[in-house]
Amino acid sequence: MNILMFSGEYDKALAALILANSGKEMGIDVTMFFTFWGLCLLRDPGKMSTKDKTAYETMFGWMTPQGPEELPLSKMNMMGLGKKMLLAMMDQVEAPNLSDFLMGARKKGIKLYGCQLSVEIMGFTPEELLPEVEIITATEYLNNAIEADLQLFI
Amino acid sequence: MNILMFSGEYDKALAALILANSGKEMGIDVTMFFTFWGLCLLRDPGKMSTKDKTAYETMFGWMTPQGPEELPLSKMNMMGLGKKMLLAMMDQVEAPNLSDFLMGARKKGIKLYGCQLSVEIMGFTPEELLPEVEIITATEYLNNAIEADLQLFI
Amino acid sequence: MNILMFSGEYDKALAALILANSGKEMGIDVTMFFTFWGLCLLRDPGKMSTKDKTAYETMFGWMTPQGPEELPLSKMNMMGLGKKMLLAMMDQVEAPNLSDFLMGARKKGIKLYGCQLSVEIMGFTPEELLPEVEIITATEYLNNAIEADLQLFI
């Protein structure tokens, strides 16, 4: 199972990670490839760096979400109000939050890949991302995805 | 063929249901799994309930689209103006609307599943959804999707 | 490999075309099917026409992006500011832009299909689209996609 995670939104990332974790628990081999906004999910909030970055890259780094809990909703975000509401509703049914699912994915050994070109364009350094993340090219992603039984672009 | 319907937007739902109906007419086995905003498509507008709901769930129920024709567009919605325009343009070429395609899917026996966790978080009760909808887990979705020849996340 | 291009956004189109070009370079057979907003990517900016169009269709034609470089970003568009920034960042790492990738796809012979129903609804005429584009139905798309080893809805 291969998920291409393009979007940088809380609800879509939640859907992706619930599927990834469920798949892994079922014994399915799960790979996630993070491109563009999806990379924001893999940022380690404690490791922001401005070293060797251009002005654009530094600005971009501050303007974009720094880690899973900062991602906005894809709908009804309303300056964060809709997200507060969704989080409260998740809490009421005792559903884990996005950070929990991401931690679960890391612990279960779900393979997390970052897209090389996206990392270059956005100016993220490998040190700013979670230690489990491996940077690969679109070609390497395709080699992997084409062999999978289930591929999703999220 | 398996469609995971995450989005709650008129145009995306239209694309999903056109594909689902076309597939079924070609003799393909079609399954749709509705999560998050996609569940709004399966709400029966005449069956809103506040029974056993928390304040959040009730509020959320009112703020989100109640059935197919209330879904907004993903682009150019402009407070509904863009959607009016699209509907008029669909009418000019005599294209059926979203409710028609949804009714077609129900009549053709396209399998409609709702995501258990999403239903719980959003506080929808099974009675508020179309009678054809069956609630299943992410695991059950994956068991089904991994066997499909074509899977799409919409 | 089959990509259904629904979205009309610069960043998503970029992701789709990078994958399509990479796939083709690896020797994979690549097909792209453009529906709804995705069709804006295939418009030839020099060939806008109002002939035989209704008022809605003419208005719609002017309001929607005319070709690849006019597509907005899916996130952080901020009236085009975010896009300017992304383009500058792409330039800094010497990444080709969307038009380059689209030209690459055309030169490499990646098959570009337009969705018949979408073309009819949006009122585009075949003459307004790139010459390589062939118009097909959803049924023809499904026949092709179901045989593919990798299908993505973008």
Short mmCIF file of C-alpha atoms in Angstrom, two decimals:
data_model
loop_
_atom_site.label_atom_id
_atom_site.label_comp_id
_atom_site.label_asym_id
_atom_site.label_seq_id
_atom_site.Cartn_x
_atom_site.Cartn_y
_atom_site.Cartn_z
CA MET A 1 0.00 0.00 0.00
CA ASN A 2 1.40 3.33 -1.05
CA ILE A 3 0.12 6.76 -0.07
CA LEU A 4 1.33 9.88 -1.85
CA MET A 5 0.74 12.64 0.69
CA PHE A 6 0.56 15.95 -1.18
CA SER A 7 -1.86 17.91 1.02
CA GLY A 8 -0.85 19.70 4.18
CA GLU A 9 -4.19 19.63 5.93
CA TYR A 10 -5.06 18.19 9.32
CA ASP A 11 -8.14 16.25 8.22
CA LYS A 12 -6.53 14.76 5.11
CA ALA A 13 -3.38 13.84 7.03
CA LEU A 14 -5.59 12.22 9.66
CA ALA A 15 -7.34 10.14 6.99
CA ALA A 16 -3.99 9.13 5.47
CA LEU A 17 -2.44 8.13 8.79
CA ILE A 18 -5.52 6.22 9.98
CA LEU A 19 -5.40 4.19 6.75
CA ALA A 20 -1.64 3.72 7.01
CA ASN A 21 -1.79 2.57 10.63
CA SER A 22 -4.79 0.30 9.99
CA GLY A 23 -3.04 -1.21 6.99
CA LYS A 24 0.16 -1.86 8.89
CA GLU A 25 -1.79 -3.51 11.74
CA MET A 26 -3.38 -5.81 9.16
CA GLY A 27 0.07 -6.90 8.05
CA ILE A 28 0.12 -4.81 4.87
CA ASP A 29 3.42 -3.24 3.83
CA VAL A 30 2.81 0.52 4.00
CA THR A 31 4.82 3.27 2.34
CA MET A 32 4.11 7.01 2.46
CA PHE A 33 5.69 9.52 0.08
CA PHE A 34 5.40 13.16 1.18
CA THR A 35 5.54 15.94 -1.42
CA PHE A 36 4.86 19.70 -1.33
CA TRP A 37 2.56 20.68 1.56
CA GLY A 38 2.57 17.11 2.83
CA LEU A 39 6.17 17.65 3.93
CA CYS A 40 4.94 20.05 6.63
CA LEU A 41 3.66 17.00 8.47
CA LEU A 42 7.19 15.64 8.77
CA ARG A 43 8.75 18.79 10.16
CA ASP A 44 10.18 18.49 13.64
CA PRO A 45 8.84 21.60 15.43
CA GLY A 46 11.90 21.74 17.65
CA LYS A 47 14.39 21.76 14.79
CA MET A 48 13.69 24.86 12.72
CA SER A 49 16.87 26.14 11.14
CA THR A 50 17.78 29.18 9.04
CA LYS A 51 21.28 27.95 8.26
CA ASP A 52 22.22 28.13 4.56
CA LYS A 53 18.72 29.28 3.67
CA THR A 54 17.79 32.06 1.30
CA ALA A 55 15.44 34.80 2.49
CA TYR A 56 12.55 33.16 0.65
CA GLU A 57 13.23 29.77 2.18
CA THR A 58 13.43 31.24 5.69
CA MET A 59 10.19 33.20 5.20
CA PHE A 60 8.49 30.15 3.70
CA GLY A 61 9.64 28.03 6.64
CA TRP A 62 7.97 30.41 9.10
CA MET A 63 4.76 30.84 7.09
CA THR A 64 4.05 27.13 6.66
CA PRO A 65 2.83 24.74 9.39
CA GLN A 66 5.62 23.46 11.63
CA GLY A 67 4.61 19.88 12.35
CA PRO A 68 1.38 17.89 12.50
CA GLU A 69 -0.65 19.84 15.05
CA GLU A 70 -0.21 23.12 13.15
CA LEU A 71 -1.87 21.86 9.96
CA PRO A 72 -5.14 23.66 9.11
CA LEU A 73 -8.39 21.93 8.11
CA SER A 74 -9.24 21.58 4.41
CA LYS A 75 -12.80 22.83 5.10
CA MET A 76 -14.43 25.05 7.70
CA ASN A 77 -11.08 26.10 9.12
CA MET A 78 -12.48 29.55 9.99
CA MET A 79 -9.18 30.88 11.38
CA GLY A 80 -8.76 27.74 13.43
CA LEU A 81 -12.22 27.72 15.02
CA GLY A 82 -13.44 24.74 12.99
CA LYS A 83 -10.29 22.85 13.88
CA LYS A 84 -10.78 23.50 17.62
CA MET A 85 -14.29 22.13 17.24
CA LEU A 86 -13.14 19.03 15.37
CA LEU A 87 -10.43 18.37 17.98
CA ALA A 88 -13.01 18.68 20.77
CA MET A 89 -15.33 16.28 18.94
CA MET A 90 -12.46 13.81 18.45
CA ASP A 91 -11.72 14.13 22.15
CA GLN A 92 -15.33 13.34 23.06
CA VAL A 93 -15.15 9.96 21.32
CA GLU A 94 -11.59 9.48 22.61
CA ALA A 95 -10.09 9.36 19.11
CA PRO A 96 -6.29 9.83 19.07
CA ASN A 97 -5.07 13.06 17.45
CA LEU A 98 -2.81 13.48 14.44
CA SER A 99 0.44 13.47 16.45
CA ASP A 100 -0.59 10.15 18.02
CA PHE A 101 -1.24 8.57 14.62
CA LEU A 102 2.06 9.94 13.29
CA MET A 103 3.90 8.56 16.32
CA GLY A 104 2.11 5.24 15.76
CA ALA A 105 3.25 5.18 12.15
CA ARG A 106 6.86 5.86 13.20
CA LYS A 107 6.78 3.16 15.88
CA LYS A 108 5.19 0.60 13.59
CA GLY A 109 7.89 1.17 11.01
CA ILE A 110 5.69 2.61 8.27
CA LYS A 111 8.19 3.82 5.69
CA LEU A 112 8.22 7.63 5.46
CA TYR A 113 9.75 9.14 2.33
CA GLY A 114 10.20 12.81 1.47
CA CYS A 115 10.24 14.02 -2.13
CA GLN A 116 13.68 15.31 -3.07
CA LEU A 117 12.51 18.02 -5.48
CA SER A 118 9.90 19.33 -2.99
CA VAL A 119 12.50 19.45 -0.22
CA GLU A 120 14.82 21.40 -2.51
CA ILE A 121 12.15 23.85 -3.68
CA MET A 122 10.77 24.47 -0.20
CA GLY A 123 14.25 24.76 1.22
CA PHE A 124 13.78 22.26 4.03
CA THR A 125 16.97 20.59 5.23
CA PRO A 126 16.91 16.87 6.14
CA GLU A 127 17.83 17.87 9.72
CA GLU A 128 14.56 19.76 10.08
CA LEU A 129 12.51 16.65 9.32
CA LEU A 130 11.76 13.63 11.52
CA PRO A 131 14.76 11.27 11.78
CA GLU A 132 12.85 8.38 10.14
CA VAL A 133 12.36 10.34 6.89
CA GLU A 134 14.38 9.25 3.88
CA ILE A 135 14.62 11.57 0.86
CA ILE A 136 13.95 9.91 -2.49
CA THR A 137 13.21 11.01 -6.07
CA ALA A 138 9.92 10.81 -7.97
CA THR A 139 11.44 7.93 -9.95
CA GLU A 140 12.07 5.96 -6.77
CA TYR A 141 8.51 6.68 -5.62
CA LEU A 142 7.12 5.40 -8.94
CA ASN A 143 9.21 2.24 -8.78
CA ASN A 144 7.70 1.53 -5.40
CA ALA A 145 4.12 2.66 -6.11
CA ILE A 146 3.73 0.71 -9.34
CA GLU A 147 4.37 -2.52 -7.42
CA ALA A 148 1.78 -1.70 -4.74
CA ASP A 149 -1.73 -3.21 -4.68
CA LEU A 150 -3.30 0.03 -3.46
CA GLN A 151 -2.13 3.55 -4.27
CA LEU A 152 -3.76 6.75 -3.10
CA PHE A 153 -2.98 10.41 -3.82
CA ILE A 154 -4.13 12.42 -0.82
CA MET B 1 -13.47 -0.36 -8.44
CA ASN B 2 -13.27 1.40 -5.10
CA ILE B 3 -13.70 5.12 -4.45
CA LEU B 4 -12.77 6.63 -1.11
CA MET B 5 -14.89 9.79 -0.92
CA PHE B 6 -13.26 12.15 1.54
CA SER B 7 -14.24 15.53 0.08
CA GLY B 8 -17.59 17.19 0.65
CA GLU B 9 -17.68 19.29 -2.50
CA TYR B 10 -20.28 19.33 -5.23
CA ASP B 11 -17.89 19.11 -8.17
CA LYS B 12 -15.74 16.35 -6.66
CA ALA B 13 -18.82 14.36 -5.64
CA LEU B 14 -20.13 14.79 -9.18
CA ALA B 15 -16.88 13.41 -10.62
CA ALA B 16 -16.96 10.48 -8.19
CA LEU B 17 -20.58 9.58 -8.91
CA ILE B 18 -20.22 9.93 -12.69
CA LEU B 19 -17.30 7.47 -12.52
CA ALA B 20 -19.18 5.15 -10.17
CA ASN B 21 -22.32 5.10 -12.31
CA SER B 22 -20.35 4.67 -15.54
CA GLY B 23 -18.36 1.84 -14.01
CA LYS B 24 -21.46 0.04 -12.77
CA GLU B 25 -23.09 0.38 -16.22
CA MET B 26 -19.97 -1.25 -17.71
CA GLY B 27 -20.46 -4.21 -15.40
CA ILE B 28 -17.71 -3.26 -12.97
CA ASP B 29 -18.29 -3.95 -9.28
CA VAL B 30 -18.32 -0.51 -7.62
CA THR B 31 -17.81 0.31 -3.94
CA MET B 32 -17.75 3.77 -2.36
CA PHE B 33 -16.41 4.45 1.12
CA PHE B 34 -17.41 7.84 2.58
CA THR B 35 -15.24 9.47 5.25
CA PHE B 36 -15.16 12.91 6.87
CA TRP B 37 -16.79 15.59 4.66
CA GLY B 38 -17.80 12.95 2.15
CA LEU B 39 -20.38 11.74 4.67
CA CYS B 40 -22.36 14.96 4.11
CA LEU B 41 -23.32 13.55 0.72
CA LEU B 42 -25.09 10.64 2.41
CA ARG B 43 -27.15 12.72 4.81
CA ASP B 44 -30.87 12.49 4.36
CA PRO B 45 -32.01 16.15 4.47
CA GLY B 46 -35.38 15.13 5.95
CA LYS B 47 -33.87 13.19 8.84
CA MET B 48 -31.85 15.65 10.90
CA SER B 49 -31.87 14.66 14.55
CA THR B 50 -30.50 16.20 17.75
CA LYS B 51 -31.31 13.17 19.91
CA ASP B 52 -28.42 11.99 22.08
CA LYS B 53 -26.12 14.58 20.54
CA THR B 54 -23.66 16.82 22.34
CA ALA B 55 -23.81 20.58 21.75
CA TYR B 56 -20.82 20.33 19.41
CA GLU B 57 -22.38 17.54 17.39
CA THR B 58 -25.66 19.43 17.04
CA MET B 59 -23.89 22.62 15.99
CA PHE B 60 -21.67 20.70 13.59
CA GLY B 61 -24.73 19.02 12.10
CA TRP B 62 -26.27 22.41 11.31
CA MET B 63 -23.09 24.00 9.99
CA THR B 64 -22.25 21.23 7.51
CA PRO B 65 -24.08 20.54 4.22
CA GLN B 66 -27.27 18.53 4.66
CA GLY B 67 -27.32 16.28 1.61
CA PRO B 68 -25.95 16.40 -1.94
CA GLU B 69 -27.43 19.64 -3.26
CA GLU B 70 -26.04 21.67 -0.34
CA LEU B 71 -22.42 20.79 -1.07
CA PRO B 72 -20.28 23.80 -2.09
CA LEU B 73 -17.88 23.87 -5.04
CA SER B 74 -14.18 23.20 -4.46
CA LYS B 75 -13.25 26.24 -6.58
CA MET B 76 -14.94 29.52 -7.50
CA ASN B 77 -17.74 28.92 -5.03
CA MET B 78 -18.02 32.69 -4.40
CA MET B 79 -20.77 32.37 -1.76
CA GLY B 80 -22.71 30.03 -4.01
CA LEU B 81 -22.60 32.19 -7.15
CA GLY B 82 -20.13 29.93 -8.96
CA LYS B 83 -22.25 26.92 -8.09
CA LYS B 84 -25.41 28.56 -9.51
CA MET B 85 -23.46 29.21 -12.69
CA LEU B 86 -22.18 25.64 -12.92
CA LEU B 87 -25.69 24.26 -12.33
CA ALA B 88 -27.07 26.52 -15.08
CA MET B 89 -24.32 25.35 -17.44
CA MET B 90 -25.04 21.71 -16.60
CA ASP B 91 -28.69 22.42 -17.29
CA GLN B 92 -27.89 23.89 -20.71
CA VAL B 93 -26.29 20.63 -21.86
CA GLU B 94 -28.99 18.65 -20.04
CA ALA B 95 -26.53 16.96 -17.68
CA PRO B 96 -28.18 15.35 -14.64
CA ASN B 97 -27.37 16.97 -11.28
CA LEU B 98 -25.69 15.44 -8.25
CA SER B 99 -28.93 14.16 -6.67
CA ASP B 100 -29.74 12.34 -9.92
CA PHE B 101 -26.36 10.62 -10.01
CA LEU B 102 -26.66 9.71 -6.32
CA MET B 103 -30.14 8.29 -6.92
CA GLY B 104 -28.74 6.38 -9.90
CA ALA B 105 -26.00 4.92 -7.74
CA ARG B 106 -28.55 3.82 -5.12
CA LYS B 107 -30.82 2.24 -7.73
CA LYS B 108 -27.96 0.47 -9.50
CA GLY B 109 -26.86 -1.08 -6.23
CA ILE B 110 -23.50 0.64 -5.96
CA LYS B 111 -22.32 -0.28 -2.46
CA LEU B 112 -22.27 2.79 -0.17
CA TYR B 113 -20.19 2.49 3.00
CA GLY B 114 -19.76 5.08 5.74
CA CYS B 115 -16.59 5.25 7.84
CA GLN B 116 -17.29 4.27 11.44
CA LEU B 117 -14.73 6.57 13.06
CA SER B 118 -15.86 9.57 10.95
CA VAL B 119 -19.50 8.93 11.86
CA GLU B 120 -18.54 8.80 15.54
CA ILE B 121 -16.40 11.94 15.44
CA MET B 122 -18.95 13.96 13.47
CA GLY B 123 -21.76 12.69 15.64
CA PHE B 124 -23.98 11.51 12.79
CA THR B 125 -26.40 8.72 13.68
CA PRO B 126 -27.06 5.91 11.15
CA GLU B 127 -30.72 7.05 11.04
CA GLU B 128 -29.66 10.42 9.62
CA LEU B 129 -27.96 8.78 6.65
CA LEU B 130 -29.49 7.19 3.54
CA PRO B 131 -30.96 3.73 4.27
CA GLU B 132 -28.54 2.02 1.85
CA VAL B 133 -25.49 3.13 3.83
CA GLU B 134 -23.63 0.50 5.82
CA ILE B 135 -21.11 1.59 8.47
CA ILE B 136 -17.72 -0.15 8.31
CA THR B 137 -14.23 0.33 9.75
CA ALA B 138 -11.07 1.48 7.99
CA THR B 139 -9.86 -2.12 8.18
CA GLU B 140 -12.91 -3.36 6.31
CA TYR B 141 -12.40 -0.62 3.71
CA LEU B 142 -8.77 -1.69 3.23
CA ASN B 143 -9.71 -5.36 2.87
CA ASN B 144 -12.06 -4.36 0.08
CA ALA B 145 -9.89 -1.71 -1.59
CA ILE B 146 -6.75 -3.82 -1.77
CA GLU B 147 -8.63 -6.37 -3.88
CA ALA B 148 -9.94 -3.73 -6.31
CA ASP B 149 -8.40 -3.12 -9.75
CA LEU B 150 -8.91 0.64 -9.51
CA GLN B 151 -8.85 2.73 -6.35
CA LEU B 152 -9.29 6.48 -6.14
CA PHE B 153 -9.12 8.91 -3.21
CA ILE B 154 -11.40 11.83 -4.02
CA MET C 1 0.02 4.58 -15.21
CA ASN C 2 -3.11 6.67 -15.34
CA ILE C 3 -3.64 10.09 -13.78
CA LEU C 4 -7.11 11.60 -13.51
CA MET C 5 -6.45 15.34 -13.32
CA PHE C 6 -9.48 16.97 -11.71
CA SER C 7 -7.87 19.93 -9.92
CA GLY C 8 -6.96 23.17 -11.62
CA GLU C 9 -4.18 24.24 -9.31
CA TYR C 10 -0.57 25.04 -10.14
CA ASP C 11 1.00 22.93 -7.39
CA LYS C 12 -1.19 19.87 -7.98
CA ALA C 13 -0.67 20.10 -11.75
CA LEU C 14 3.06 20.35 -11.13
CA ALA C 15 2.98 17.18 -9.01
CA ALA C 16 0.94 15.37 -11.66
CA LEU C 17 3.20 16.38 -14.54
CA ILE C 18 6.42 15.61 -12.65
CA LEU C 19 5.10 12.10 -11.98
CA ALA C 20 3.88 11.73 -15.57
CA ASN C 21 7.19 12.86 -17.07
CA SER C 22 9.24 10.74 -14.64
CA GLY C 23 7.09 7.71 -15.40
CA LYS C 24 7.42 8.16 -19.15
CA GLU C 25 11.21 8.52 -18.83
CA MET C 26 11.25 5.20 -16.94
CA GLY C 27 9.49 3.54 -19.86
CA ILE C 28 6.06 3.43 -18.23
CA ASP C 29 3.03 4.01 -20.46
CA VAL C 30 1.44 7.20 -19.14
CA THR C 31 -2.12 8.44 -19.72
CA MET C 32 -3.68 11.60 -18.29
CA PHE C 33 -7.43 12.24 -18.24
CA PHE C 34 -8.43 15.86 -17.59
CA THR C 35 -11.84 16.65 -16.09
CA PHE C 36 -13.45 19.79 -14.67
CA TRP C 37 -10.86 22.35 -13.48
CA GLY C 38 -8.07 20.13 -14.77
CA LEU C 39 -9.13 21.08 -18.30
CA CYS C 40 -7.89 24.64 -17.68
CA LEU C 41 -4.37 23.24 -17.91
CA LEU C 42 -4.98 22.16 -21.50
CA ARG C 43 -6.31 25.48 -22.73
CA ASP C 44 -4.25 27.17 -25.39
CA PRO C 45 -3.98 30.79 -24.15
CA GLY C 46 -3.81 32.07 -27.72
CA LYS C 47 -6.98 30.36 -28.86
CA MET C 48 -9.81 31.76 -26.76
CA SER C 49 -13.03 31.79 -28.74
CA THR C 50 -16.55 33.02 -28.06
CA LYS C 51 -18.02 31.46 -31.22
CA ASP C 52 -21.20 29.47 -30.62
CA LYS C 53 -20.95 30.03 -26.88
CA THR C 54 -23.72 30.98 -24.51
CA ALA C 55 -23.28 34.00 -22.23
CA TYR C 56 -22.48 31.69 -19.31
CA GLU C 57 -19.87 29.79 -21.28
CA THR C 58 -18.20 32.99 -22.44
CA MET C 59 -18.15 34.41 -18.92
CA PHE C 60 -16.90 31.13 -17.52
CA GLY C 61 -14.15 31.04 -20.14
CA TRP C 62 -12.89 34.45 -19.01
CA MET C 63 -13.17 33.76 -15.28
CA THR C 64 -11.21 30.50 -15.33
CA PRO C 65 -7.42 30.15 -15.80
CA GLN C 66 -6.34 30.29 -19.44
CA GLY C 67 -3.50 27.78 -19.60
CA PRO C 68 -0.93 26.36 -17.19
CA GLU C 69 0.80 29.50 -15.90
CA GLU C 70 -2.51 31.08 -14.85
CA LEU C 71 -3.44 28.29 -12.43
CA PRO C 72 -3.58 29.39 -8.77
CA LEU C 73 -1.98 27.53 -5.86
CA SER C 74 -4.11 25.16 -3.77
CA LYS C 75 -2.71 26.69 -0.56
CA MET C 76 -1.26 30.08 0.41
CA ASN C 77 -2.26 31.63 -2.90
CA MET C 78 -2.84 35.00 -1.20
CA MET C 79 -3.95 36.77 -4.37
CA GLY C 80 -0.99 35.34 -6.23
CA LEU C 81 1.68 36.37 -3.70
CA GLY C 82 2.31 32.81 -2.53
CA LYS C 83 2.58 31.67 -6.12
CA LYS C 84 5.16 34.36 -6.94
CA MET C 85 7.14 33.14 -3.95
CA LEU C 86 6.92 29.49 -4.98
CA LEU C 87 7.98 30.35 -8.55
CA ALA C 88 10.97 32.30 -7.24
CA MET C 89 11.92 29.36 -5.00
CA MET C 90 11.62 26.96 -7.92
CA ASP C 91 13.81 29.30 -9.92
CA GLN C 92 16.48 29.31 -7.20
CA VAL C 93 16.92 25.54 -7.46
CA GLU C 94 16.54 25.74 -11.26
CA ALA C 95 13.41 23.59 -11.31
CA PRO C 96 11.48 23.81 -14.60
CA ASN C 97 8.06 25.49 -14.36
CA LEU C 98 4.65 24.02 -15.14
CA SER C 99 4.70 25.03 -18.82
CA ASP C 100 8.04 23.24 -19.23
CA PHE C 101 6.70 20.03 -17.72
CA LEU C 102 3.55 20.27 -19.87
CA MET C 103 5.68 20.80 -22.97
CA GLY C 104 7.80 17.82 -21.90
CA ALA C 105 4.70 15.66 -21.58
CA ARG C 106 3.53 16.69 -25.05
CA LYS C 107 6.94 16.03 -26.61
CA LYS C 108 7.32 12.66 -24.87
CA GLY C 109 3.95 11.57 -26.21
CA ILE C 110 2.17 11.24 -22.87
CA LYS C 111 -1.44 10.67 -23.88
CA LEU C 112 -3.63 13.66 -22.96
CA TYR C 113 -7.38 13.05 -22.83
CA GLY C 114 -10.13 15.55 -22.08
CA CYS C 115 -13.41 14.49 -20.47
CA GLN C 116 -16.28 14.88 -22.91
CA LEU C 117 -18.94 15.78 -20.34
CA SER C 118 -16.68 18.35 -18.66
CA VAL C 119 -15.87 19.95 -22.01
CA GLU C 120 -19.59 20.17 -22.78
CA ILE C 121 -20.56 21.60 -19.39
CA MET C 122 -17.73 24.14 -19.33
CA GLY C 123 -18.40 25.07 -22.93
CA PHE C 124 -14.81 24.64 -24.14
CA THR C 125 -14.45 23.84 -27.83
CA PRO C 126 -11.79 21.33 -28.95
CA GLU C 127 -10.13 24.15 -30.91
CA GLU C 128 -9.44 26.03 -27.68
CA LEU C 129 -7.45 23.11 -26.25
CA LEU C 130 -3.94 21.91 -27.09
CA PRO C 131 -3.82 20.02 -30.42
CA GLU C 132 -2.65 16.78 -28.73
CA VAL C 133 -5.83 16.53 -26.63
CA GLU C 134 -8.32 13.85 -27.54
CA ILE C 135 -11.85 14.02 -26.09
CA ILE C 136 -13.13 10.77 -24.56
CA THR C 137 -15.98 9.65 -22.30
CA ALA C 138 -15.83 8.52 -18.66
CA THR C 139 -16.41 4.97 -19.92
CA GLU C 140 -13.33 5.15 -22.14
CA TYR C 141 -11.33 6.53 -19.21
CA LEU C 142 -12.45 3.64 -17.00
CA ASN C 143 -11.58 1.06 -19.65
CA ASN C 144 -8.08 2.47 -19.74
CA ALA C 145 -7.64 3.12 -16.01
CA ILE C 146 -8.78 -0.29 -14.86
CA GLU C 147 -5.96 -1.88 -16.88
CA ALA C 148 -3.31 0.43 -15.40
CA ASP C 149 -0.92 -0.65 -12.61
CA LEU C 150 -1.05 2.76 -10.93
CA GLN C 151 -4.01 5.15 -10.88
CA LEU C 152 -4.13 8.50 -9.15
CA PHE C 153 -6.92 11.06 -8.75
CA ILE C 154 -5.30 14.46 -8.43
#
